[in-house]
PDB file of C-alpha atoms in Angstrom:
ATOM      1  CA  GLN I   1       8.766 -12.928  22.474  1.00  0.00           C
ATOM      2  CA  ASN I   2       8.920 -16.576  24.062  1.00  0.00           C
ATOM      3  CA  TYR I   3      11.708 -17.592  22.135  1.00  0.00           C
ATOM      4  CA  LEU I   4      13.919 -14.319  23.077  1.00  0.00           C
ATOM      5  CA  ASP I   5      12.775 -14.872  26.894  1.00  0.00           C
ATOM      6  CA  ASN I   6      13.783 -18.573  26.865  1.00  0.00           C
ATOM      7  CA  PHE I   7      16.785 -18.477  24.808  1.00  0.00           C
ATOM      8  CA  TRP I   8      18.247 -15.236  24.944  1.00  0.00           C
ATOM      9  CA  PRO I   9      17.128 -13.623  27.718  1.00  0.00           C
ATOM     10  CA  ASP I  10      20.427 -11.564  28.231  1.00  0.00           C
ATOM     11  CA  LEU I  11      20.369 -10.036  24.652  1.00  0.00           C
ATOM     12  CA  LYS I  12      18.996  -6.755  25.187  1.00  0.00           C
ATOM     13  CA  ALA I  13      19.353  -5.335  21.669  1.00  0.00           C
ATOM     14  CA  ALA I  14      17.267  -8.134  20.322  1.00  0.00           C
ATOM     15  CA  HIS I  15      14.452  -7.468  23.076  1.00  0.00           C
ATOM     16  CA  GLU I  16      14.527  -3.623  22.242  1.00  0.00           C
ATOM     17  CA  LEU I  17      14.517  -4.654  18.211  1.00  0.00           C
ATOM     18  CA  PHE I  18      11.267  -6.927  18.728  1.00  0.00           C
ATOM     19  CA  ASP I  19       9.650  -4.466  21.144  1.00  0.00           C
ATOM     20  CA  SER I  20      10.364  -1.795  18.192  1.00  0.00           C
ATOM     21  CA  ILE I  21       8.955  -3.998  15.369  1.00  0.00           C
ATOM     22  CA  LEU I  22       5.695  -4.944  17.962  1.00  0.00           C
ATOM     23  CA  GLN I  23       4.974  -1.199  18.102  1.00  0.00           C
ATOM     24  CA  ALA I  24       5.336  -0.315  14.494  1.00  0.00           C
ATOM     25  CA  ARG I  25       3.159  -3.072  13.725  1.00  0.00           C
ATOM     26  CA  GLN I  26       0.331  -2.121  16.311  1.00  0.00           C
ATOM     27  CA  GLU I  27       0.609   1.602  14.965  1.00  0.00           C
ATOM     28  CA  ARG I  28       0.394   0.461  11.246  1.00  0.00           C
ATOM     29  CA  GLU I  29      -2.984  -1.644  12.274  1.00  0.00           C
ATOM     30  CA  SER I  30      -4.357   1.244  14.322  1.00  0.00           C
ATOM     31  CA  GLU I  31      -4.073   3.451  11.304  1.00  0.00           C
ATOM     32  CA  SER I  32      -5.569   0.978   9.010  1.00  0.00           C
ATOM     33  CA  GLN I  33      -8.473   0.941  11.323  1.00  0.00           C
ATOM     34  CA  GLU I  34      -8.582   4.628  11.286  1.00  0.00           C
ATOM     35  CA  ASN I  35      -8.684   4.646   7.335  1.00  0.00           C
ATOM     36  CA  ASN I  36     -11.528   1.442   7.159  1.00  0.00           C
ATOM     37  CA  GLY I  37      -8.682  -0.662   6.135  1.00  0.00           C
ATOM     38  CA  LYS I  38      -7.559   1.217   3.197  1.00  0.00           C
ATOM     39  CA  GLU I  39      -3.755   1.790   3.078  1.00  0.00           C
ATOM     40  CA  TYR I  40      -4.217   5.036   1.158  1.00  0.00           C
ATOM     41  CA  PRO I  41      -6.885   7.897   1.577  1.00  0.00           C
ATOM     42  CA  GLU I  42      -9.174   8.231  -1.469  1.00  0.00           C
ATOM     43  CA  HIS I  43      -8.780  11.213  -3.465  1.00  0.00           C
ATOM     44  CA  LEU I  44     -12.517  11.622  -4.363  1.00  0.00           C
ATOM     45  CA  PRO I  45     -15.538   9.315  -3.273  1.00  0.00           C
ATOM     46  CA  VAL I  46     -16.632   6.464  -5.363  1.00  0.00           C
ATOM     47  CA  GLU I  47     -19.888   8.154  -6.140  1.00  0.00           C
ATOM     48  CA  ILE I  48     -17.994  11.123  -7.720  1.00  0.00           C
ATOM     49  CA  LEU I  49     -15.629   9.192  -9.609  1.00  0.00           C
ATOM     50  CA  GLU I  50     -18.521   6.800 -11.249  1.00  0.00           C
ATOM     51  CA  ALA I  51     -20.405   9.827 -12.012  1.00  0.00           C
ATOM     52  CA  GLY I  52     -17.512  11.816 -13.536  1.00  0.00           C
ATOM     53  CA  ILE I  53     -16.928   8.529 -15.819  1.00  0.00           C
ATOM     54  CA  LYS I  54     -20.414   8.334 -16.878  1.00  0.00           C
ATOM     55  CA  SER I  55     -20.453  11.942 -17.900  1.00  0.00           C
ATOM     56  CA  GLY I  56     -17.242  11.874 -19.660  1.00  0.00           C
ATOM     57  CA  ARG I  57     -15.312  14.238 -17.363  1.00  0.00           C
ATOM     58  CA  TYR I  58     -13.187  11.129 -16.244  1.00  0.00           C
ATOM     59  CA  ILE I  59     -11.767   8.292 -18.138  1.00  0.00           C
ATOM     60  CA  GLN I  60     -11.054   4.752 -16.588  1.00  0.00           C
ATOM     61  CA  GLY I  61      -8.083   2.651 -17.807  1.00  0.00           C
ATOM     62  CA  THR I  62      -5.108   0.685 -16.194  1.00  0.00           C
ATOM     63  CA  LEU I  63      -1.881   2.527 -15.618  1.00  0.00           C
ATOM     64  CA  ASN I  64       1.010   0.285 -16.854  1.00  0.00           C
ATOM     65  CA  VAL I  65       4.350   1.168 -15.368  1.00  0.00           C
ATOM     66  CA  ASN I  66       7.618   0.283 -16.644  1.00  0.00           C
ATOM     67  CA  LYS I  67       9.212  -1.832 -13.526  1.00  0.00           C
ATOM     68  CA  HIS I  68      12.543  -0.906 -14.524  1.00  0.00           C
ATOM     69  CA  ARG I  69      12.147   2.970 -15.341  1.00  0.00           C
ATOM     70  CA  ALA I  70       9.277   3.520 -13.039  1.00  0.00           C
ATOM     71  CA  GLN I  71       9.847   7.332 -13.050  1.00  0.00           C
ATOM     72  CA  LEU I  72      10.295   7.533 -16.507  1.00  0.00           C
ATOM     73  CA  GLU I  73       8.042   5.398 -18.531  1.00  0.00           C
ATOM     74  CA  ALA I  74       4.316   4.636 -17.674  1.00  0.00           C
ATOM     75  CA  PHE I  75       0.923   4.700 -19.858  1.00  0.00           C
ATOM     76  CA  VAL I  76      -2.730   4.171 -19.467  1.00  0.00           C
ATOM     77  CA  ARG I  77      -4.744   1.670 -21.438  1.00  0.00           C
ATOM     78  CA  LEU I  78      -8.163   2.967 -22.027  1.00  0.00           C
ATOM     79  CA  GLU I  79     -10.906   0.496 -21.350  1.00  0.00           C
ATOM     80  CA  GLY I  80     -13.055  -0.507 -24.424  1.00  0.00           C
ATOM     81  CA  PHE I  81     -10.561   0.558 -26.792  1.00  0.00           C
ATOM     82  CA  GLY I  82      -8.269  -1.937 -28.660  1.00  0.00           C
ATOM     83  CA  SER I  83      -4.760  -3.174 -27.141  1.00  0.00           C
ATOM     84  CA  LYS I  84      -2.866  -0.601 -29.817  1.00  0.00           C
ATOM     85  CA  GLU I  85      -4.780   2.225 -28.822  1.00  0.00           C
ATOM     86  CA  THR I  86      -3.507   4.021 -25.685  1.00  0.00           C
ATOM     87  CA  GLY I  87      -3.461   7.588 -23.998  1.00  0.00           C
TER      88      GLY I  87
END
């Protein structure tokens, strides 16, 4: 803001762009505070997931996605299994 005010006071487009970026940043920060700092809302509470994993209803693993073909190739490596066993 200071740079624009001091060196480019007549450049209206730059000031509008700066204001737009500042507003978007403030909106994102307020949304983050509403979600307790989480970018995405949880689908299920942690307690339900932990109980489901213990009971065998859910499985826990690591999602691996092909960065070049992300929409077509992905697999889940199950925890506790050897590196060759995937689901």
